Amino acid sequence: MAVRQVHRGFLWLWRSSCQTKRKFFFWLLMVDRLNTRQILRRRGMVLDSYNCVFCSHPVEEDLFHLFFHCPFAGACWNTLQLLVPNCSEFDQVLEAHKIQLHIPFFMEVIVTLCWSIWSVRNDAIFNGVPPSVQNCKLIFKKEFALVVLRAKAKLHPHIDQWLGTYV
């Protein structure tokens, strides 16, 4: 019987204090099944454009571009003083963010910021709301406050202090 080695990120995700729907969203992201424009094209869906809604350059919206390599995403990560490594391996990005954050609730932070970027993207596409880093930050604060309420005892005792420092 063969044993398949999986990244620890899956364990970190399912043990996190995020809502189940956020965990599922992030799992889709981790296994490259989130409906980015690239995936929609692969499935044969015809769109006006397959380019990233955040960029002025004609760059196709794929998973890594949207969440990590896009200048907009980089600015969002920068609000938490996180640098995205220049790589295309999801495991490496998770490891780098874990090291940079150096907090026990790192996965909750990563999942929540990815959800915030996704929300800003969807608002731009479906509601015509111009994307802004400030809006992403507001969504992050609101969503992360729910994580804190949900699992304050489970998370690090200084989570409120961390939240006040970065957002």
mmCIF file with all atom_site columns, C-alpha atoms in Angstrom:
data_model
loop_
_atom_site.group_PDB
_atom_site.id
_atom_site.type_symbol
_atom_site.label_atom_id
_atom_site.label_alt_id
_atom_site.label_comp_id
_atom_site.label_asym_id
_atom_site.label_entity_id
_atom_site.label_seq_id
_atom_site.pdbx_PDB_ins_code
_atom_site.Cartn_x
_atom_site.Cartn_y
_atom_site.Cartn_z
_atom_site.occupancy
_atom_site.B_iso_or_equiv
_atom_site.pdbx_formal_charge
_atom_site.auth_seq_id
_atom_site.auth_comp_id
_atom_site.auth_asym_id
_atom_site.auth_atom_id
_atom_site.pdbx_PDB_model_num
ATOM 1   C CA . MET A 1 1   ? 0.000   0.000  0.000   1.00 0.00 ? 1   MET A CA 1
ATOM 2   C CA . ALA A 1 2   ? 1.486   3.317  -1.079  1.00 0.00 ? 2   ALA A CA 1
ATOM 3   C CA . VAL A 1 3   ? 1.460   6.293  1.255   1.00 0.00 ? 3   VAL A CA 1
ATOM 4   C CA . ARG A 1 4   ? 1.012   9.681  -0.352  1.00 0.00 ? 4   ARG A CA 1
ATOM 5   C CA . GLN A 1 5   ? 2.903   12.583 1.158   1.00 0.00 ? 5   GLN A CA 1
ATOM 6   C CA . VAL A 1 6   ? 0.783   15.741 1.432   1.00 0.00 ? 6   VAL A CA 1
ATOM 7   C CA . HIS A 1 7   ? 1.859   19.186 2.504   1.00 0.00 ? 7   HIS A CA 1
ATOM 8   C CA . ARG A 1 8   ? 1.339   20.192 6.115   1.00 0.00 ? 8   ARG A CA 1
ATOM 9   C CA . GLY A 1 9   ? -0.683  23.147 4.834   1.00 0.00 ? 9   GLY A CA 1
ATOM 10  C CA . PHE A 1 10  ? -3.732  20.912 4.550   1.00 0.00 ? 10  PHE A CA 1
ATOM 11  C CA . LEU A 1 11  ? -3.416  19.948 8.209   1.00 0.00 ? 11  LEU A CA 1
ATOM 12  C CA . TRP A 1 12  ? -2.873  23.592 9.182   1.00 0.00 ? 12  TRP A CA 1
ATOM 13  C CA . LEU A 1 13  ? -5.951  24.573 7.198   1.00 0.00 ? 13  LEU A CA 1
ATOM 14  C CA . TRP A 1 14  ? -8.352  22.034 8.686   1.00 0.00 ? 14  TRP A CA 1
ATOM 15  C CA . ARG A 1 15  ? -7.086  22.711 12.218  1.00 0.00 ? 15  ARG A CA 1
ATOM 16  C CA . SER A 1 16  ? -7.502  26.477 11.829  1.00 0.00 ? 16  SER A CA 1
ATOM 17  C CA . SER A 1 17  ? -10.292 28.430 13.500  1.00 0.00 ? 17  SER A CA 1
ATOM 18  C CA . CYS A 1 18  ? -11.685 29.760 10.236  1.00 0.00 ? 18  CYS A CA 1
ATOM 19  C CA . GLN A 1 19  ? -15.294 29.185 9.248   1.00 0.00 ? 19  GLN A CA 1
ATOM 20  C CA . THR A 1 20  ? -15.848 25.987 7.305   1.00 0.00 ? 20  THR A CA 1
ATOM 21  C CA . LYS A 1 21  ? -16.797 27.893 4.150   1.00 0.00 ? 21  LYS A CA 1
ATOM 22  C CA . ARG A 1 22  ? -13.503 29.828 4.333   1.00 0.00 ? 22  ARG A CA 1
ATOM 23  C CA . LYS A 1 23  ? -11.616 26.557 4.817   1.00 0.00 ? 23  LYS A CA 1
ATOM 24  C CA . PHE A 1 24  ? -13.348 25.083 1.784   1.00 0.00 ? 24  PHE A CA 1
ATOM 25  C CA . PHE A 1 25  ? -12.559 28.205 -0.261  1.00 0.00 ? 25  PHE A CA 1
ATOM 26  C CA . PHE A 1 26  ? -8.891  27.954 0.711   1.00 0.00 ? 26  PHE A CA 1
ATOM 27  C CA . TRP A 1 27  ? -8.817  24.222 0.024   1.00 0.00 ? 27  TRP A CA 1
ATOM 28  C CA . LEU A 1 28  ? -10.082 24.982 -3.490  1.00 0.00 ? 28  LEU A CA 1
ATOM 29  C CA . LEU A 1 29  ? -7.274  27.521 -3.783  1.00 0.00 ? 29  LEU A CA 1
ATOM 30  C CA . MET A 1 30  ? -4.679  25.010 -2.558  1.00 0.00 ? 30  MET A CA 1
ATOM 31  C CA . VAL A 1 31  ? -5.723  22.326 -5.032  1.00 0.00 ? 31  VAL A CA 1
ATOM 32  C CA . ASP A 1 32  ? -6.060  24.824 -7.923  1.00 0.00 ? 32  ASP A CA 1
ATOM 33  C CA . ARG A 1 33  ? -9.809  24.375 -8.307  1.00 0.00 ? 33  ARG A CA 1
ATOM 34  C CA . LEU A 1 34  ? -10.943 27.926 -7.473  1.00 0.00 ? 34  LEU A CA 1
ATOM 35  C CA . ASN A 1 35  ? -12.817 29.417 -10.434 1.00 0.00 ? 35  ASN A CA 1
ATOM 36  C CA . THR A 1 36  ? -10.257 31.896 -11.648 1.00 0.00 ? 36  THR A CA 1
ATOM 37  C CA . ARG A 1 37  ? -10.616 33.101 -15.219 1.00 0.00 ? 37  ARG A CA 1
ATOM 38  C CA . GLN A 1 38  ? -7.911  30.662 -16.336 1.00 0.00 ? 38  GLN A CA 1
ATOM 39  C CA . ILE A 1 39  ? -9.885  27.713 -14.987 1.00 0.00 ? 39  ILE A CA 1
ATOM 40  C CA . LEU A 1 40  ? -13.104 29.013 -16.530 1.00 0.00 ? 40  LEU A CA 1
ATOM 41  C CA . ARG A 1 41  ? -11.340 29.175 -19.900 1.00 0.00 ? 41  ARG A CA 1
ATOM 42  C CA . ARG A 1 42  ? -10.023 25.616 -19.451 1.00 0.00 ? 42  ARG A CA 1
ATOM 43  C CA . ARG A 1 43  ? -13.613 24.521 -18.817 1.00 0.00 ? 43  ARG A CA 1
ATOM 44  C CA . GLY A 1 44  ? -14.732 26.178 -22.051 1.00 0.00 ? 44  GLY A CA 1
ATOM 45  C CA . MET A 1 45  ? -16.530 29.206 -20.618 1.00 0.00 ? 45  MET A CA 1
ATOM 46  C CA . VAL A 1 46  ? -16.440 32.195 -22.935 1.00 0.00 ? 46  VAL A CA 1
ATOM 47  C CA . LEU A 1 47  ? -15.702 35.507 -21.194 1.00 0.00 ? 47  LEU A CA 1
ATOM 48  C CA . ASP A 1 48  ? -15.081 39.005 -22.562 1.00 0.00 ? 48  ASP A CA 1
ATOM 49  C CA . SER A 1 49  ? -11.639 38.909 -21.022 1.00 0.00 ? 49  SER A CA 1
ATOM 50  C CA . TYR A 1 50  ? -9.512  36.408 -19.142 1.00 0.00 ? 50  TYR A CA 1
ATOM 51  C CA . ASN A 1 51  ? -7.210  39.107 -17.796 1.00 0.00 ? 51  ASN A CA 1
ATOM 52  C CA . CYS A 1 52  ? -6.766  40.049 -14.151 1.00 0.00 ? 52  CYS A CA 1
ATOM 53  C CA . VAL A 1 53  ? -9.273  42.705 -13.058 1.00 0.00 ? 53  VAL A CA 1
ATOM 54  C CA . PHE A 1 54  ? -6.651  44.294 -10.811 1.00 0.00 ? 54  PHE A CA 1
ATOM 55  C CA . CYS A 1 55  ? -3.979  44.852 -13.467 1.00 0.00 ? 55  CYS A CA 1
ATOM 56  C CA . SER A 1 56  ? -3.752  47.362 -16.259 1.00 0.00 ? 56  SER A CA 1
ATOM 57  C CA . HIS A 1 57  ? -1.455  44.935 -18.079 1.00 0.00 ? 57  HIS A CA 1
ATOM 58  C CA . PRO A 1 58  ? -2.861  42.067 -20.143 1.00 0.00 ? 58  PRO A CA 1
ATOM 59  C CA . VAL A 1 59  ? -2.052  39.303 -17.646 1.00 0.00 ? 59  VAL A CA 1
ATOM 60  C CA . GLU A 1 60  ? -4.254  36.225 -17.479 1.00 0.00 ? 60  GLU A CA 1
ATOM 61  C CA . GLU A 1 61  ? -5.935  35.743 -14.120 1.00 0.00 ? 61  GLU A CA 1
ATOM 62  C CA . ASP A 1 62  ? -4.572  32.503 -12.751 1.00 0.00 ? 62  ASP A CA 1
ATOM 63  C CA . LEU A 1 63  ? -4.409  31.438 -9.145  1.00 0.00 ? 63  LEU A CA 1
ATOM 64  C CA . PHE A 1 64  ? -0.847  32.518 -8.450  1.00 0.00 ? 64  PHE A CA 1
ATOM 65  C CA . HIS A 1 65  ? -1.154  35.819 -10.230 1.00 0.00 ? 65  HIS A CA 1
ATOM 66  C CA . LEU A 1 66  ? -4.425  36.757 -8.544  1.00 0.00 ? 66  LEU A CA 1
ATOM 67  C CA . PHE A 1 67  ? -3.387  35.970 -4.974  1.00 0.00 ? 67  PHE A CA 1
ATOM 68  C CA . PHE A 1 68  ? 0.372   36.429 -4.954  1.00 0.00 ? 68  PHE A CA 1
ATOM 69  C CA . HIS A 1 69  ? 2.046   37.922 -8.037  1.00 0.00 ? 69  HIS A CA 1
ATOM 70  C CA . CYS A 1 70  ? -0.386  40.681 -8.956  1.00 0.00 ? 70  CYS A CA 1
ATOM 71  C CA . PRO A 1 71  ? 0.791   44.123 -7.759  1.00 0.00 ? 71  PRO A CA 1
ATOM 72  C CA . PHE A 1 72  ? -2.608  44.595 -6.098  1.00 0.00 ? 72  PHE A CA 1
ATOM 73  C CA . ALA A 1 73  ? -2.263  41.337 -4.152  1.00 0.00 ? 73  ALA A CA 1
ATOM 74  C CA . GLY A 1 74  ? 1.302   42.284 -3.209  1.00 0.00 ? 74  GLY A CA 1
ATOM 75  C CA . ALA A 1 75  ? 0.041   45.594 -1.820  1.00 0.00 ? 75  ALA A CA 1
ATOM 76  C CA . CYS A 1 76  ? -2.618  43.742 0.188   1.00 0.00 ? 76  CYS A CA 1
ATOM 77  C CA . TRP A 1 77  ? -0.029  41.348 1.657   1.00 0.00 ? 77  TRP A CA 1
ATOM 78  C CA . ASN A 1 78  ? 2.193   44.350 2.363   1.00 0.00 ? 78  ASN A CA 1
ATOM 79  C CA . THR A 1 79  ? -0.496  45.835 4.659   1.00 0.00 ? 79  THR A CA 1
ATOM 80  C CA . LEU A 1 80  ? 0.353   42.923 6.972   1.00 0.00 ? 80  LEU A CA 1
ATOM 81  C CA . GLN A 1 81  ? 4.073   43.469 6.358   1.00 0.00 ? 81  GLN A CA 1
ATOM 82  C CA . LEU A 1 82  ? 4.318   40.210 4.422   1.00 0.00 ? 82  LEU A CA 1
ATOM 83  C CA . LEU A 1 83  ? 6.409   39.695 1.338   1.00 0.00 ? 83  LEU A CA 1
ATOM 84  C CA . VAL A 1 84  ? 5.316   37.092 -1.166  1.00 0.00 ? 84  VAL A CA 1
ATOM 85  C CA . PRO A 1 85  ? 8.209   34.907 -2.300  1.00 0.00 ? 85  PRO A CA 1
ATOM 86  C CA . ASN A 1 86  ? 8.876   34.828 -6.031  1.00 0.00 ? 86  ASN A CA 1
ATOM 87  C CA . CYS A 1 87  ? 7.894   31.214 -6.608  1.00 0.00 ? 87  CYS A CA 1
ATOM 88  C CA . SER A 1 88  ? 5.065   29.247 -8.134  1.00 0.00 ? 88  SER A CA 1
ATOM 89  C CA . GLU A 1 89  ? 4.720   26.552 -5.483  1.00 0.00 ? 89  GLU A CA 1
ATOM 90  C CA . PHE A 1 90  ? 1.837   27.016 -3.081  1.00 0.00 ? 90  PHE A CA 1
ATOM 91  C CA . ASP A 1 91  ? 3.626   25.097 -0.330  1.00 0.00 ? 91  ASP A CA 1
ATOM 92  C CA . GLN A 1 92  ? 6.566   27.520 -0.466  1.00 0.00 ? 92  GLN A CA 1
ATOM 93  C CA . VAL A 1 93  ? 4.284   30.551 -0.174  1.00 0.00 ? 93  VAL A CA 1
ATOM 94  C CA . LEU A 1 94  ? 2.561   29.054 2.889   1.00 0.00 ? 94  LEU A CA 1
ATOM 95  C CA . GLU A 1 95  ? 5.884   28.222 4.519   1.00 0.00 ? 95  GLU A CA 1
ATOM 96  C CA . ALA A 1 96  ? 7.254   31.707 3.818   1.00 0.00 ? 96  ALA A CA 1
ATOM 97  C CA . HIS A 1 97  ? 4.180   33.405 5.272   1.00 0.00 ? 97  HIS A CA 1
ATOM 98  C CA . LYS A 1 98  ? 4.258   31.121 8.311   1.00 0.00 ? 98  LYS A CA 1
ATOM 99  C CA . ILE A 1 99  ? 7.875   32.095 8.972   1.00 0.00 ? 99  ILE A CA 1
ATOM 100 C CA . GLN A 1 100 ? 7.264   35.806 8.386   1.00 0.00 ? 100 GLN A CA 1
ATOM 101 C CA . LEU A 1 101 ? 4.179   35.951 10.596  1.00 0.00 ? 101 LEU A CA 1
ATOM 102 C CA . HIS A 1 102 ? 5.746   33.868 13.366  1.00 0.00 ? 102 HIS A CA 1
ATOM 103 C CA . ILE A 1 103 ? 2.418   33.603 15.223  1.00 0.00 ? 103 ILE A CA 1
ATOM 104 C CA . PRO A 1 104 ? 0.375   30.524 16.137  1.00 0.00 ? 104 PRO A CA 1
ATOM 105 C CA . PHE A 1 105 ? -2.664  31.780 14.205  1.00 0.00 ? 105 PHE A CA 1
ATOM 106 C CA . PHE A 1 106 ? -0.770  32.317 10.931  1.00 0.00 ? 106 PHE A CA 1
ATOM 107 C CA . MET A 1 107 ? -3.144  30.132 8.927   1.00 0.00 ? 107 MET A CA 1
ATOM 108 C CA . GLU A 1 108 ? -6.158  32.165 9.985   1.00 0.00 ? 108 GLU A CA 1
ATOM 109 C CA . VAL A 1 109 ? -4.374  35.307 8.771   1.00 0.00 ? 109 VAL A CA 1
ATOM 110 C CA . ILE A 1 110 ? -3.433  33.773 5.407   1.00 0.00 ? 110 ILE A CA 1
ATOM 111 C CA . VAL A 1 111 ? -6.886  32.327 4.741   1.00 0.00 ? 111 VAL A CA 1
ATOM 112 C CA . THR A 1 112 ? -8.630  35.560 5.728   1.00 0.00 ? 112 THR A CA 1
ATOM 113 C CA . LEU A 1 113 ? -6.448  37.751 3.527   1.00 0.00 ? 113 LEU A CA 1
ATOM 114 C CA . CYS A 1 114 ? -6.912  35.439 0.539   1.00 0.00 ? 114 CYS A CA 1
ATOM 115 C CA . TRP A 1 115 ? -10.666 35.572 1.140   1.00 0.00 ? 115 TRP A CA 1
ATOM 116 C CA . SER A 1 116 ? -10.468 39.386 1.276   1.00 0.00 ? 116 SER A CA 1
ATOM 117 C CA . ILE A 1 117 ? -8.604  39.562 -2.047  1.00 0.00 ? 117 ILE A CA 1
ATOM 118 C CA . TRP A 1 118 ? -11.179 37.201 -3.586  1.00 0.00 ? 118 TRP A CA 1
ATOM 119 C CA . SER A 1 119 ? -14.027 39.356 -2.235  1.00 0.00 ? 119 SER A CA 1
ATOM 120 C CA . VAL A 1 120 ? -12.536 42.537 -3.706  1.00 0.00 ? 120 VAL A CA 1
ATOM 121 C CA . ARG A 1 121 ? -12.075 40.755 -7.035  1.00 0.00 ? 121 ARG A CA 1
ATOM 122 C CA . ASN A 1 122 ? -15.677 39.552 -7.058  1.00 0.00 ? 122 ASN A CA 1
ATOM 123 C CA . ASP A 1 123 ? -16.974 43.011 -6.100  1.00 0.00 ? 123 ASP A CA 1
ATOM 124 C CA . ALA A 1 124 ? -15.055 44.462 -9.049  1.00 0.00 ? 124 ALA A CA 1
ATOM 125 C CA . ILE A 1 125 ? -16.399 41.863 -11.504 1.00 0.00 ? 125 ILE A CA 1
ATOM 126 C CA . PHE A 1 126 ? -19.985 41.493 -10.353 1.00 0.00 ? 126 PHE A CA 1
ATOM 127 C CA . ASN A 1 127 ? -20.786 44.828 -8.683  1.00 0.00 ? 127 ASN A CA 1
ATOM 128 C CA . GLY A 1 128 ? -18.521 47.257 -10.529 1.00 0.00 ? 128 GLY A CA 1
ATOM 129 C CA . VAL A 1 129 ? -16.798 48.336 -7.301  1.00 0.00 ? 129 VAL A CA 1
ATOM 130 C CA . PRO A 1 130 ? -13.325 49.693 -8.094  1.00 0.00 ? 130 PRO A CA 1
ATOM 131 C CA . PRO A 1 131 ? -10.712 47.516 -6.352  1.00 0.00 ? 131 PRO A CA 1
ATOM 132 C CA . SER A 1 132 ? -8.768  49.183 -3.556  1.00 0.00 ? 132 SER A CA 1
ATOM 133 C CA . VAL A 1 133 ? -6.264  47.984 -1.004  1.00 0.00 ? 133 VAL A CA 1
ATOM 134 C CA . GLN A 1 134 ? -8.193  49.956 1.612   1.00 0.00 ? 134 GLN A CA 1
ATOM 135 C CA . ASN A 1 135 ? -11.349 47.977 0.825   1.00 0.00 ? 135 ASN A CA 1
ATOM 136 C CA . CYS A 1 136 ? -9.382  44.724 1.052   1.00 0.00 ? 136 CYS A CA 1
ATOM 137 C CA . LYS A 1 137 ? -8.064  45.821 4.436   1.00 0.00 ? 137 LYS A CA 1
ATOM 138 C CA . LEU A 1 138 ? -11.589 46.625 5.665   1.00 0.00 ? 138 LEU A CA 1
ATOM 139 C CA . ILE A 1 139 ? -12.867 43.216 4.567   1.00 0.00 ? 139 ILE A CA 1
ATOM 140 C CA . PHE A 1 140 ? -9.888  41.582 6.285   1.00 0.00 ? 140 PHE A CA 1
ATOM 141 C CA . LYS A 1 141 ? -10.599 43.418 9.548   1.00 0.00 ? 141 LYS A CA 1
ATOM 142 C CA . LYS A 1 142 ? -14.257 42.455 9.496   1.00 0.00 ? 142 LYS A CA 1
ATOM 143 C CA . GLU A 1 143 ? -13.613 38.815 8.621   1.00 0.00 ? 143 GLU A CA 1
ATOM 144 C CA . PHE A 1 144 ? -10.702 38.416 11.023  1.00 0.00 ? 144 PHE A CA 1
ATOM 145 C CA . ALA A 1 145 ? -12.800 39.861 13.853  1.00 0.00 ? 145 ALA A CA 1
ATOM 146 C CA . LEU A 1 146 ? -15.188 36.952 13.262  1.00 0.00 ? 146 LEU A CA 1
ATOM 147 C CA . VAL A 1 147 ? -12.293 34.502 13.517  1.00 0.00 ? 147 VAL A CA 1
ATOM 148 C CA . VAL A 1 148 ? -11.232 36.117 16.784  1.00 0.00 ? 148 VAL A CA 1
ATOM 149 C CA . LEU A 1 149 ? -14.750 35.899 18.226  1.00 0.00 ? 149 LEU A CA 1
ATOM 150 C CA . ARG A 1 150 ? -15.072 32.325 17.062  1.00 0.00 ? 150 ARG A CA 1
ATOM 151 C CA . ALA A 1 151 ? -11.923 31.004 18.668  1.00 0.00 ? 151 ALA A CA 1
ATOM 152 C CA . LYS A 1 152 ? -10.415 33.529 21.051  1.00 0.00 ? 152 LYS A CA 1
ATOM 153 C CA . ALA A 1 153 ? -9.595  30.934 23.704  1.00 0.00 ? 153 ALA A CA 1
ATOM 154 C CA . LYS A 1 154 ? -8.030  28.593 21.154  1.00 0.00 ? 154 LYS A CA 1
ATOM 155 C CA . LEU A 1 155 ? -5.875  31.268 19.546  1.00 0.00 ? 155 LEU A CA 1
ATOM 156 C CA . HIS A 1 156 ? -2.919  33.110 20.993  1.00 0.00 ? 156 HIS A CA 1
ATOM 157 C CA . PRO A 1 157 ? -3.788  35.358 23.968  1.00 0.00 ? 157 PRO A CA 1
ATOM 158 C CA . HIS A 1 158 ? -2.290  38.436 22.256  1.00 0.00 ? 158 HIS A CA 1
ATOM 159 C CA . ILE A 1 159 ? -4.348  38.157 19.085  1.00 0.00 ? 159 ILE A CA 1
ATOM 160 C CA . ASP A 1 160 ? -6.168  41.448 19.780  1.00 0.00 ? 160 ASP A CA 1
ATOM 161 C CA . GLN A 1 161 ? -2.832  43.218 20.156  1.00 0.00 ? 161 GLN A CA 1
ATOM 162 C CA . TRP A 1 162 ? -1.590  41.745 16.871  1.00 0.00 ? 162 TRP A CA 1
ATOM 163 C CA . LEU A 1 163 ? -4.782  42.764 15.118  1.00 0.00 ? 163 LEU A CA 1
ATOM 164 C CA . GLY A 1 164 ? -4.473  46.343 16.389  1.00 0.00 ? 164 GLY A CA 1
ATOM 165 C CA . THR A 1 165 ? -0.873  46.548 15.191  1.00 0.00 ? 165 THR A CA 1
ATOM 166 C CA . TYR A 1 166 ? -1.449  45.498 11.588  1.00 0.00 ? 166 TYR A CA 1
ATOM 167 C CA . VAL A 1 167 ? -4.952  46.538 10.663  1.00 0.00 ? 167 VAL A CA 1
#
